[in-house]
Coordinates of C-alpha atoms and ligand atoms in Angstrom, one line a residue:
Chain A
M25 CA 69.0 63.9 83.4
S26 CA 69.8 61.0 85.7
K27 CA 73.6 60.1 84.4
E28 CA 75.5 59.3 87.4
L29 CA 78.1 61.8 87.9
I30 CA 79.8 61.4 91.0
S31 CA 80.3 58.1 93.4
I32 CA 81.1 58.0 96.6
D33 CA 81.4 54.5 97.8
H34 CA 81.9 53.1 101.4
V35 CA 83.8 56.0 102.3
Y36 CA 85.7 56.3 106.3
R37 CA 88.0 59.3 107.4
T38 CA 89.2 59.6 110.9
Y39 CA 91.3 62.4 112.5
I40 CA 93.2 62.3 115.7
D41 CA 91.3 65.6 117.4
A42 CA 93.4 67.5 120.0
N43 CA 93.4 65.1 122.9
A44 CA 94.6 62.4 120.9
N45 CA 91.2 61.1 120.4
K46 CA 89.8 59.3 117.6
V47 CA 87.1 61.1 115.6
E48 CA 85.3 59.3 113.1
A49 CA 84.1 62.1 111.1
L50 CA 83.0 59.9 108.4
S51 CA 82.2 56.4 108.7
N52 CA 80.5 54.0 105.9
V53 CA 79.2 56.9 103.5
S54 CA 78.0 56.1 100.4
L55 CA 76.1 58.4 97.8
D56 CA 75.8 58.4 94.0
I57 CA 74.8 61.8 92.4
N58 CA 73.1 62.4 89.2
D59 CA 74.7 64.9 86.5
G60 CA 72.7 68.3 87.2
E61 CA 71.4 67.2 90.4
F62 CA 71.1 69.3 93.4
I63 CA 71.9 67.9 96.5
S64 CA 71.8 69.1 100.2
L65 CA 73.7 67.9 103.0
I66 CA 72.1 68.7 106.2
G67 CA 73.2 67.7 109.9
P68 CA 74.5 69.1 113.2
S69 CA 77.6 70.5 113.4
G70 CA 80.5 67.8 113.6
C71 CA 78.6 64.8 111.5
G72 CA 81.3 65.6 108.9
K73 CA 79.7 67.7 106.0
T74 CA 82.7 69.7 105.4
T75 CA 84.9 66.5 105.6
L76 CA 83.0 64.8 102.7
L77 CA 82.8 68.1 100.8
R78 CA 86.7 68.7 100.8
L79 CA 87.1 64.7 99.8
L80 CA 85.2 65.4 97.0
A81 CA 87.1 68.5 96.1
G82 CA 90.6 66.4 96.5
L83 CA 91.6 68.9 99.3
D84 CA 91.7 65.5 101.5
K85 CA 91.7 61.9 101.1
P86 CA 89.6 59.4 102.4
L87 CA 91.0 56.6 105.0
S88 CA 89.5 54.1 103.2
G89 CA 86.9 53.9 100.3
K90 CA 86.4 55.7 96.9
L91 CA 85.5 58.9 95.6
S92 CA 85.0 59.3 91.5
I93 CA 83.6 61.9 89.6
G94 CA 82.8 61.1 86.0
G95 CA 84.1 57.2 86.2
E96 CA 87.6 58.6 87.7
E97 CA 89.0 58.1 90.8
I98 CA 89.4 62.0 92.8
T99 CA 93.1 62.0 93.7
G100 CA 93.5 65.9 94.2
P101 CA 91.9 69.3 93.3
D102 CA 90.8 70.2 90.2
P103 CA 88.8 73.1 89.0
S104 CA 86.5 71.0 87.5
R105 CA 85.1 70.7 90.9
G106 CA 84.5 74.2 92.5
Y107 CA 84.4 75.1 96.3
V108 CA 82.8 77.9 98.1
F109 CA 84.1 77.9 101.4
Q110 CA 82.5 78.1 104.8
Q111 CA 84.5 81.2 105.8
S112 CA 85.2 84.2 103.9
S113 CA 88.0 83.2 101.4
L114 CA 88.2 86.1 99.0
F115 CA 91.6 87.1 98.4
P116 CA 91.7 90.6 100.2
W117 CA 94.3 91.9 97.9
M118 CA 92.4 91.3 94.7
N119 CA 89.3 93.4 93.8
V120 CA 85.8 91.9 92.7
E121 CA 87.0 91.7 89.1
K122 CA 90.5 89.8 90.0
N123 CA 89.0 87.4 92.4
I124 CA 86.4 86.1 90.0
A125 CA 89.5 86.2 86.9
A126 CA 91.5 84.2 89.8
G127 CA 90.4 80.7 88.2
L128 CA 91.3 82.0 84.6
V129 CA 94.8 83.4 85.9
A130 CA 95.6 80.2 87.7
R131 CA 94.8 77.9 85.0
G132 CA 96.8 79.9 82.4
V133 CA 93.8 80.7 80.3
Y134 CA 93.3 84.5 81.2
K135 CA 94.4 86.5 78.1
D136 CA 92.3 84.2 75.7
E137 CA 89.2 84.0 78.0
K138 CA 89.5 87.6 79.9
S139 CA 86.3 88.9 78.0
R140 CA 84.2 86.3 80.1
V141 CA 84.7 87.9 83.7
Q142 CA 82.2 90.5 82.8
D143 CA 80.0 88.1 82.0
Y144 CA 80.4 86.4 85.4
V145 CA 80.2 89.9 87.1
D146 CA 76.7 90.1 85.5
L147 CA 75.7 86.8 86.1
V148 CA 76.0 87.3 90.1
G149 CA 74.6 90.8 89.6
L150 CA 77.6 92.7 90.9
E151 CA 77.6 95.4 88.1
G152 CA 79.2 98.4 89.4
F153 CA 81.5 96.5 92.1
E154 CA 84.2 95.1 89.7
K155 CA 86.6 97.7 91.6
S156 CA 85.7 97.0 95.1
Y157 CA 87.8 95.1 97.0
P158 CA 86.6 92.6 99.3
H159 CA 86.4 94.4 102.6
Q160 CA 84.1 96.8 101.1
I161 CA 81.1 94.6 100.1
S162 CA 78.6 93.2 101.9
G163 CA 78.9 89.3 103.0
G164 CA 76.1 88.4 100.8
M165 CA 77.9 89.8 97.7
A166 CA 81.1 88.3 99.1
Q167 CA 79.8 84.8 98.6
R168 CA 78.1 86.0 95.5
V169 CA 81.8 86.6 94.2
A170 CA 83.0 83.3 95.5
I171 CA 80.4 81.5 93.7
A172 CA 81.0 83.4 90.4
R173 CA 85.0 82.8 90.8
S174 CA 83.9 79.0 91.1
L175 CA 81.9 79.1 88.0
I176 CA 83.7 80.6 85.7
N177 CA 86.0 77.8 85.4
N178 CA 82.9 75.9 84.2
P179 CA 82.9 72.9 86.9
K180 CA 81.0 70.0 86.4
A181 CA 80.0 70.1 90.4
L182 CA 79.9 73.1 92.6
L183 CA 80.7 72.1 96.3
L184 CA 79.0 74.9 99.0
D185 CA 79.9 74.3 102.2
E186 CA 77.3 76.8 104.1
P187 CA 77.7 79.6 101.7
M188 CA 74.6 81.5 103.7
G189 CA 75.4 80.7 107.0
A190 CA 76.5 84.1 107.9
L191 CA 73.6 86.3 106.1
D192 CA 70.6 87.7 107.4
S193 CA 67.6 85.9 106.1
F194 CA 66.5 88.4 103.6
T195 CA 69.8 88.3 102.0
R196 CA 69.8 84.6 102.5
A197 CA 66.8 84.1 100.5
D198 CA 68.0 86.4 98.1
L199 CA 71.1 84.2 97.3
Q200 CA 68.9 81.0 97.3
D201 CA 67.0 82.1 94.5
K202 CA 70.4 83.1 92.4
L203 CA 71.9 80.2 93.1
L204 CA 68.5 78.4 91.7
E205 CA 68.5 80.4 88.6
L206 CA 72.5 80.1 88.2
W207 CA 71.8 76.0 88.5
K208 CA 69.2 76.2 85.7
K209 CA 71.3 78.4 83.6
K210 CA 74.2 76.4 83.7
G211 CA 73.3 73.3 84.6
T212 CA 76.1 72.5 87.1
T213 CA 75.6 69.6 89.9
M214 CA 75.1 71.4 93.0
I215 CA 76.3 69.9 96.6
L216 CA 75.0 72.4 99.3
V217 CA 75.9 71.7 103.0
T218 CA 73.8 73.5 105.3
H219 CA 72.2 73.4 108.6
D220 CA 68.7 75.3 107.5
V221 CA 66.1 72.8 106.9
D222 CA 64.0 75.1 104.7
E223 CA 67.0 76.1 102.2
A224 CA 67.4 72.4 101.9
I225 CA 64.1 71.7 101.2
Y226 CA 63.7 74.7 98.9
L227 CA 66.6 73.9 97.0
S228 CA 67.2 70.4 96.5
D229 CA 66.4 67.4 94.5
R230 CA 67.3 65.3 97.4
V231 CA 68.2 66.1 101.1
V232 CA 71.0 64.0 102.5
I233 CA 70.4 63.7 106.2
M234 CA 73.9 63.3 108.2
T235 CA 74.2 62.6 111.8
P236 CA 77.2 62.7 114.1
R237 CA 79.6 60.6 116.1
P238 CA 80.4 58.5 113.7
G239 CA 79.4 61.2 110.8
E240 CA 77.2 59.0 108.7
I241 CA 74.0 59.2 106.4
S242 CA 70.6 58.4 108.2
E243 CA 68.5 59.1 105.4
I244 CA 68.4 60.3 101.6
L245 CA 65.0 62.1 101.1
P246 CA 64.0 62.9 97.5
I247 CA 62.1 66.4 97.3
E248 CA 59.5 65.4 94.6
L249 CA 57.8 69.3 94.8
G250 CA 57.4 71.6 91.5
R251 CA 59.1 74.7 91.2
P252 CA 59.1 77.2 92.3
R253 CA 58.4 76.0 95.5
D254 CA 56.1 77.4 98.2
R255 CA 57.5 77.5 101.7
G256 CA 54.4 77.9 103.2
S257 CA 52.5 74.9 101.3
E258 CA 51.8 71.8 103.2
D259 CA 53.9 69.1 101.4
F260 CA 56.9 71.5 102.3
L261 CA 56.1 71.6 105.6
E262 CA 55.4 67.9 106.5
L263 CA 59.1 67.4 104.9
R264 CA 60.3 69.9 107.0
G265 CA 58.3 68.2 110.1
H266 CA 59.9 65.2 109.0
I267 CA 63.6 66.4 108.6
L268 CA 63.5 68.4 111.7
E269 CA 62.1 65.1 113.8
K270 CA 65.4 63.3 112.5
L271 CA 67.5 65.8 113.5
H272 CA 66.2 66.0 116.6
L273 CA 66.8 62.4 117.3
A274 CA 70.4 62.6 116.3
S275 CA 70.7 65.1 118.6
T276 CA 69.2 63.4 121.8
R277 CA 71.8 60.6 120.5
I278 CA 74.7 62.8 121.4
E279 CA 73.1 64.6 124.3
P280 CA 75.0 62.8 126.8
E281 CA 78.0 64.3 125.6
Y282 CA 76.3 67.7 126.9
T283 CA 75.4 66.5 130.3
I284 CA 79.0 65.5 131.6
Chain B
M13 CA 84.5 124.6 111.3
S14 CA 86.0 127.6 108.8
D15 CA 86.8 129.4 112.0
N16 CA 89.0 126.5 113.3
K17 CA 91.0 126.7 110.0
A18 CA 91.5 130.2 109.8
L19 CA 93.0 130.0 113.7
A20 CA 95.1 127.1 112.9
I21 CA 96.2 129.1 109.7
I22 CA 97.3 132.0 112.2
V23 CA 98.7 129.8 114.5
S24 CA 100.9 128.0 112.2
V25 CA 102.2 131.0 110.9
I26 CA 102.8 133.4 113.8
G27 CA 105.5 131.3 115.3
F28 CA 107.8 131.9 112.1
L29 CA 106.7 135.7 112.1
I30 CA 107.6 136.2 115.6
A31 CA 110.9 134.7 115.2
L32 CA 111.4 137.0 111.9
A33 CA 110.2 139.8 113.9
L34 CA 112.7 139.2 116.3
N35 CA 115.3 138.6 114.0
L36 CA 115.0 142.0 112.1
F37 CA 114.1 144.2 115.5
V38 CA 116.7 142.9 118.0
P39 CA 120.2 144.1 117.1
D40 CA 122.8 141.5 116.7
K41 CA 125.5 141.0 119.3
Q42 CA 127.3 138.1 116.8
D43 CA 128.7 138.8 113.6
V44 CA 126.2 137.2 111.4
I45 CA 124.7 137.5 107.5
Q46 CA 121.0 136.9 108.5
K47 CA 119.7 137.1 104.9
A48 CA 119.5 133.1 104.6
Y49 CA 117.7 132.9 107.7
R50 CA 115.3 135.2 106.9
F51 CA 114.5 134.1 103.6
I52 CA 114.1 130.7 105.0
L53 CA 111.6 132.0 107.5
I54 CA 109.8 133.7 104.9
A55 CA 109.5 130.9 102.9
L56 CA 108.4 128.7 105.8
S57 CA 105.6 131.1 106.6
V58 CA 104.5 131.2 102.9
L59 CA 104.5 127.6 102.8
Y60 CA 102.3 127.3 106.0
L61 CA 99.9 129.8 104.5
A62 CA 99.8 127.8 101.0
L63 CA 99.1 124.6 102.7
G64 CA 96.3 126.5 104.9
I65 CA 94.6 127.5 101.8
R66 CA 94.9 123.8 100.7
A67 CA 93.3 122.8 103.9
L68 CA 90.4 125.7 103.8
I69 CA 89.4 123.5 100.4
S70 CA 90.3 120.0 101.6
R71 CA 88.3 118.8 104.8
D72 CA 90.6 115.7 104.8
Y73 CA 93.8 117.8 104.8
A74 CA 92.1 120.2 106.9
K75 CA 92.1 117.7 110.2
K76 CA 95.7 116.9 109.5
Y77 CA 96.3 120.8 109.4
I78 CA 94.9 122.1 112.6
F79 CA 96.2 119.2 114.3
K80 CA 99.7 120.1 113.5
S81 CA 99.3 123.6 114.0
K82 CA 100.7 124.0 117.6
F83 CA 103.7 122.1 116.6
I84 CA 104.6 124.4 113.8
F85 CA 104.0 127.3 116.1
A86 CA 106.2 125.9 118.5
M87 CA 108.9 125.3 115.5
G88 CA 108.6 129.0 114.9
I89 CA 109.4 129.9 118.8
V90 CA 112.2 127.5 119.0
L91 CA 114.2 129.0 116.2
A92 CA 113.3 132.7 117.7
V93 CA 114.5 131.7 121.2
W94 CA 117.5 129.7 119.6
D95 CA 118.1 133.1 117.9
L96 CA 117.6 135.2 120.3
F97 CA 120.3 133.3 123.0
S98 CA 123.0 133.2 120.1
S99 CA 123.0 136.2 117.7
K100 CA 121.2 138.5 119.6
L101 CA 122.3 137.5 123.3
D102 CA 125.9 135.8 122.6
I103 CA 124.8 133.4 125.3
L104 CA 125.4 130.0 123.6
E105 CA 128.8 129.1 123.5
M106 CA 130.6 129.3 120.3
P107 CA 131.6 127.6 118.1
F108 CA 129.7 124.5 118.8
F109 CA 126.1 126.4 119.3
P110 CA 125.9 128.7 116.2
S111 CA 122.9 131.2 115.4
P112 CA 120.6 129.9 113.1
G113 CA 121.6 132.4 110.7
K114 CA 125.0 131.3 110.8
V115 CA 123.6 127.5 109.8
C116 CA 121.3 128.7 107.3
M117 CA 124.2 130.9 105.2
V118 CA 125.8 127.7 104.7
F119 CA 123.0 126.6 102.4
I120 CA 124.3 129.8 100.4
D121 CA 127.8 129.6 100.7
E122 CA 128.0 126.2 100.2
Y123 CA 125.3 124.9 98.1
E124 CA 127.3 123.4 95.3
F125 CA 129.4 121.3 97.6
L126 CA 126.5 120.5 99.6
L127 CA 124.3 119.5 96.7
Q128 CA 127.2 117.1 95.4
N129 CA 127.5 115.5 98.7
V130 CA 123.4 114.8 98.8
Y131 CA 123.7 113.5 95.4
Y132 CA 126.4 111.2 96.5
S133 CA 124.5 109.9 99.6
L134 CA 121.3 109.3 97.3
R135 CA 122.9 107.5 95.1
L136 CA 124.6 105.5 97.9
F137 CA 121.4 104.7 99.9
T138 CA 119.4 103.7 96.7
V139 CA 121.4 101.4 95.6
G140 CA 122.3 99.7 98.9
F141 CA 118.6 100.0 100.0
L142 CA 117.2 98.4 96.6
S143 CA 119.8 95.8 96.4
G144 CA 118.9 95.0 100.5
I145 CA 115.3 95.1 99.9
I146 CA 115.6 92.7 96.4
L147 CA 117.7 90.4 98.6
G148 CA 115.4 90.1 101.3
I149 CA 112.2 89.5 99.8
G150 CA 114.5 86.8 97.8
T151 CA 115.4 85.0 101.1
G152 CA 112.4 85.6 102.7
I153 CA 110.7 84.0 100.2
L154 CA 113.0 81.0 100.2
I155 CA 112.6 80.9 103.8
G156 CA 108.7 81.3 104.0
W157 CA 108.1 78.6 101.4
F158 CA 110.7 75.9 101.7
A159 CA 111.2 74.1 105.1
R160 CA 114.9 72.9 104.2
V161 CA 116.0 76.5 103.5
K162 CA 114.4 77.6 106.6
Y163 CA 115.9 75.5 108.7
W164 CA 119.3 76.4 107.3
V165 CA 119.1 79.9 106.9
F166 CA 116.7 81.2 109.5
P167 CA 119.2 80.7 112.2
V168 CA 121.8 82.7 110.2
L169 CA 119.9 85.1 109.5
K170 CA 118.7 85.8 113.1
I171 CA 122.5 85.9 114.3
T172 CA 123.7 88.1 111.4
G173 CA 120.6 90.2 111.8
I174 CA 121.3 91.5 115.3
I175 CA 124.6 92.5 114.5
P176 CA 124.9 96.2 113.5
A177 CA 125.9 96.4 109.8
V178 CA 128.7 98.7 110.6
A179 CA 130.5 96.0 112.6
W180 CA 131.3 94.5 109.3
M181 CA 133.1 97.7 108.0
P182 CA 136.6 97.3 108.4
F183 CA 136.0 94.1 106.6
A184 CA 134.0 95.4 103.7
L185 CA 136.3 98.0 103.1
T186 CA 139.1 95.6 102.6
I187 CA 137.1 93.1 100.6
F188 CA 135.6 95.3 98.4
P189 CA 137.2 97.6 95.7
T190 CA 136.0 101.2 96.3
S191 CA 134.2 102.9 99.6
F192 CA 130.9 103.3 97.3
V193 CA 130.4 99.2 97.0
A194 CA 131.6 98.7 100.3
G195 CA 129.2 101.4 101.9
A196 CA 126.2 99.7 99.3
F197 CA 126.8 96.4 100.9
L198 CA 126.8 97.5 104.4
I199 CA 123.6 99.3 103.8
A200 CA 122.0 96.1 101.9
I201 CA 122.9 94.0 104.6
C202 CA 121.1 95.8 107.3
A203 CA 118.2 96.5 105.3
W204 CA 118.2 92.5 104.1
F205 CA 117.6 91.2 107.9
P206 CA 113.9 93.0 108.5
V207 CA 112.6 92.9 105.1
A208 CA 114.0 89.0 104.7
F209 CA 112.4 88.3 108.5
M210 CA 108.9 90.1 107.5
T211 CA 108.5 88.5 104.0
A212 CA 109.1 84.7 105.6
Q213 CA 106.6 85.5 108.2
G214 CA 104.1 87.3 105.9
M215 CA 104.3 84.0 104.1
A216 CA 104.0 81.7 106.9
T217 CA 101.0 83.3 108.4
T218 CA 99.1 83.0 105.3
Q219 CA 95.5 81.3 105.8
Q220 CA 95.4 77.9 104.7
V221 CA 91.6 78.5 103.1
Y222 CA 93.5 80.8 100.6
F223 CA 96.0 78.1 99.4
D224 CA 92.9 75.5 99.3
V225 CA 91.2 78.1 97.3
A226 CA 93.7 78.5 94.9
K227 CA 94.5 74.5 94.6
T228 CA 90.2 74.1 93.6
L229 CA 90.7 77.0 90.9
G230 CA 93.6 74.7 89.4
G231 CA 96.3 77.2 90.8
S232 CA 99.7 75.4 90.4
T233 CA 102.7 75.6 93.3
W234 CA 104.0 79.1 91.3
Y235 CA 100.5 80.7 91.6
Q236 CA 100.2 79.6 95.7
L237 CA 103.6 81.2 95.9
F238 CA 103.4 84.4 93.9
R239 CA 99.8 84.7 94.0
V240 CA 98.8 83.8 97.3
A241 CA 101.6 83.5 99.7
L242 CA 103.5 86.8 98.3
P243 CA 100.8 89.5 98.1
N244 CA 99.7 87.8 101.7
A245 CA 103.1 88.9 102.9
F246 CA 102.9 92.4 101.2
P247 CA 101.8 94.3 104.2
N248 CA 104.8 92.5 106.4
I249 CA 107.0 93.5 103.9
F250 CA 106.1 96.8 104.1
T251 CA 106.9 97.1 107.9
G252 CA 109.9 95.8 107.0
I253 CA 111.1 98.1 104.6
S254 CA 109.9 100.8 106.8
T255 CA 111.9 99.3 109.7
A256 CA 115.0 99.0 107.6
S257 CA 115.0 102.5 105.9
G258 CA 115.9 103.8 109.5
L259 CA 118.7 101.3 109.9
A260 CA 119.7 102.0 106.5
F261 CA 120.0 105.4 106.6
T262 CA 121.8 105.3 110.0
T263 CA 124.4 102.7 108.1
L264 CA 124.3 105.3 105.2
I265 CA 125.7 108.4 107.3
V266 CA 128.1 106.2 109.6
S267 CA 129.9 104.4 106.7
E268 CA 130.1 107.8 104.7
M269 CA 131.9 108.8 108.1
M270 CA 134.4 106.2 108.1
G271 CA 135.8 106.1 104.8
A272 CA 133.9 107.3 101.9
Q273 CA 135.0 110.1 99.3
G274 CA 131.9 112.2 99.5
G275 CA 128.2 111.9 100.8
L276 CA 126.7 114.0 104.3
G277 CA 128.6 111.7 106.6
Y278 CA 131.6 112.8 104.9
Y279 CA 130.7 116.2 104.6
I280 CA 130.5 116.2 108.4
N281 CA 133.6 114.7 108.9
W282 CA 135.2 117.4 106.7
S283 CA 133.6 120.2 108.6
K284 CA 134.7 118.8 111.8
A285 CA 138.1 118.7 110.7
W286 CA 137.7 122.3 110.0
S287 CA 135.9 122.8 113.0
A288 CA 133.2 124.1 111.3
Y289 CA 130.4 123.1 113.7
Y290 CA 127.8 125.2 112.1
K291 CA 128.2 123.0 108.9
I292 CA 127.8 120.2 110.9
Y293 CA 124.4 122.0 112.0
A294 CA 123.3 122.6 108.1
A295 CA 124.3 118.7 107.4
I296 CA 121.8 117.6 110.1
V297 CA 118.8 119.6 109.0
I298 CA 119.6 118.1 105.3
M299 CA 119.5 114.7 107.0
A300 CA 116.4 115.4 108.7
I301 CA 114.9 116.6 105.4
L302 CA 116.4 113.7 103.4
F303 CA 115.1 110.8 105.6
S304 CA 111.5 112.3 105.9
L305 CA 111.4 112.4 101.8
I306 CA 112.8 108.6 101.9
L307 CA 110.1 108.1 104.2
K308 CA 107.3 109.7 102.2
V309 CA 108.5 108.1 99.3
V310 CA 107.9 104.4 100.9
S311 CA 105.0 105.3 102.3
L312 CA 103.2 106.4 99.1
I313 CA 104.7 103.2 97.4
Q314 CA 103.1 101.2 100.5
G315 CA 99.8 103.4 100.1
R316 CA 99.4 102.3 96.3
V317 CA 100.8 98.4 96.7
L318 CA 98.5 98.2 99.7
R319 CA 95.6 100.0 98.5
W320 CA 93.1 97.1 98.9
Q321 CA 93.5 97.7 102.6
K322 CA 92.5 101.1 102.9
G323 CA 89.4 102.9 101.8
L324 CA 85.5 102.7 102.0
L325 CA 82.7 101.8 99.9
Y326 CA 81.2 105.0 98.9
E327 CA 84.0 107.4 99.0
Ligands
ADP409 N1 91.6 68.6 110.6 C1 91.1 68.0 111.4 N2 91.6 67.5 112.4 C2 91.0 66.9 113.6 N3 89.9 66.7 113.8 C3 88.8 67.3 112.4 C4 89.4 67.9 111.3 N4 88.8 68.0 110.6 C5 87.3 67.8 111.3 N5 87.4 67.0 112.2 C6 86.7 66.5 113.3 O1 85.9 65.6 112.5 C7 84.5 66.1 112.8 C8 83.5 66.4 111.5 O2 84.0 67.8 111.3 P1 83.7 68.7 110.3 O3 83.3 67.7 108.5 O4 84.1 69.7 110.0 O5 82.0 68.7 110.5 P2 80.6 69.6 110.2 O6 81.2 70.3 108.6 O7 79.4 68.8 109.6 O8 80.4 71.0 111.1 C9 84.5 67.2 113.9 O9 84.3 66.3 115.0 C10 85.5 67.7 113.8 O10 86.2 67.9 115.1
MG410 MG1 81.4 72.5 108.4

């Protein structure tokens, strides 16, 4: 279980913003992630969560430091690392079925493996919507399609960038359970970016708390609660209080920015 | 609602019936054979009656039909007034303003020759327009995808694009072996520009996230080009094609008037040489019908290709 899959080793990433200022999106970030682990990254906006996911995906390169998966350095995007994007990212010209099949087409294995498409439609509970186009389905359904589209490639790790950010609380809870179910079924390593403390505690083996300016890890918190978790339990609430306090401290640190 | 529909049917048809009654019961001052015109009026009445019945059945279509009915009525009235001032009162000057009856007789007297020219025009248009579209999409892909091609070709496209294609006519006629090839070349040129421009633009405006998705799914450059950027450009490409169809049709007629051995443009020239102005009107009517058919075909294909843009969940 605790075999290491991903290693993030002293990673730095700076951007130059529109005013030619240096933004330290990530500063000295180190984190090891085990195979099959469920990790959440939590922190205020601008603390480098998306940047870290993009580095893991290979969509961006670190300024210095090293990221590797299975002992091999990450040099570019690869279907073994699935990505569910923060904004809606389904191809609008493909229906649900075609979107889910996109990974098979992209890898040139569609002919041999197209029978799997229906399995993934079923896996995320979208039977009957195969022929619908993205604008015809709800936001929650769209995110499930995006998840199925990544999972059909059987990735070792799934990178999820606030997939539930834009959903109402009922749909959100629903999708959280779906995600847990998929995680158990497939054993995929999950790396979830979120700004919802409850969500992080409810889902994760470990919660990584990040703080901005510069973007860095301030604490890695193991969640040693049995599953399924009770959001109202004392332990849950205690962890919640702890994380909120950490995040609050972080936000007071950047307060001067707002008072100018 | 069904009252509205019934009323719309009456409104649509009655204009033509008024025109028919006027033609039948007011005596002629000009010497015209009226049978073709009468037949067409009856045919139009029957057509709009039939469409009215369709409107009674289909809710979607009913809206459209009711909306159009006043205009259809006006068409009938315009025909009646035209008929009145020409064949009935002989006020409009001949030979420049012939009566509708005289124009309609052309369809009977000369249908074989007309059909032959329609066929010629359609063939020229299809060959030229399709080559232009294919060329345009091809160029657009190159410009939209390769920065270097954009640097060198895009300015050329922009400059040549604003020159009306028929300006090349004198060269086209000397360079190409037949007037057909010359015409096809000109039509292709004028379709090429808007299609290439819109293809390139549509590809360039593809959201970065779609490319990122393609990359994380394992998509090659090829995949990103033909499965992401190009489909993203389809709506723009069809805007380009729609724009191009008007330009291409104009170029078709003009190029046929300037040197072809057949086609509607040629027919107009030929009629003018004989001072048979009523035949020019007949050709104009046919051109209008032909062009609306072309537009219809384009929009049908567009609706099919872009069906992902339309529709609701629970249809
Ligand atoms: N491509 C970029 N160019 C310039 N600045 C960027 C870019 N991407 C991110 N940043 C900056 O880096 C910081 C971290 O961004 P991001 O990783 O998106 O944060 P988060 O996802 O935690 O909200 C922010 O200040 C952001 O403005
Ligand atoms: Mg983000």
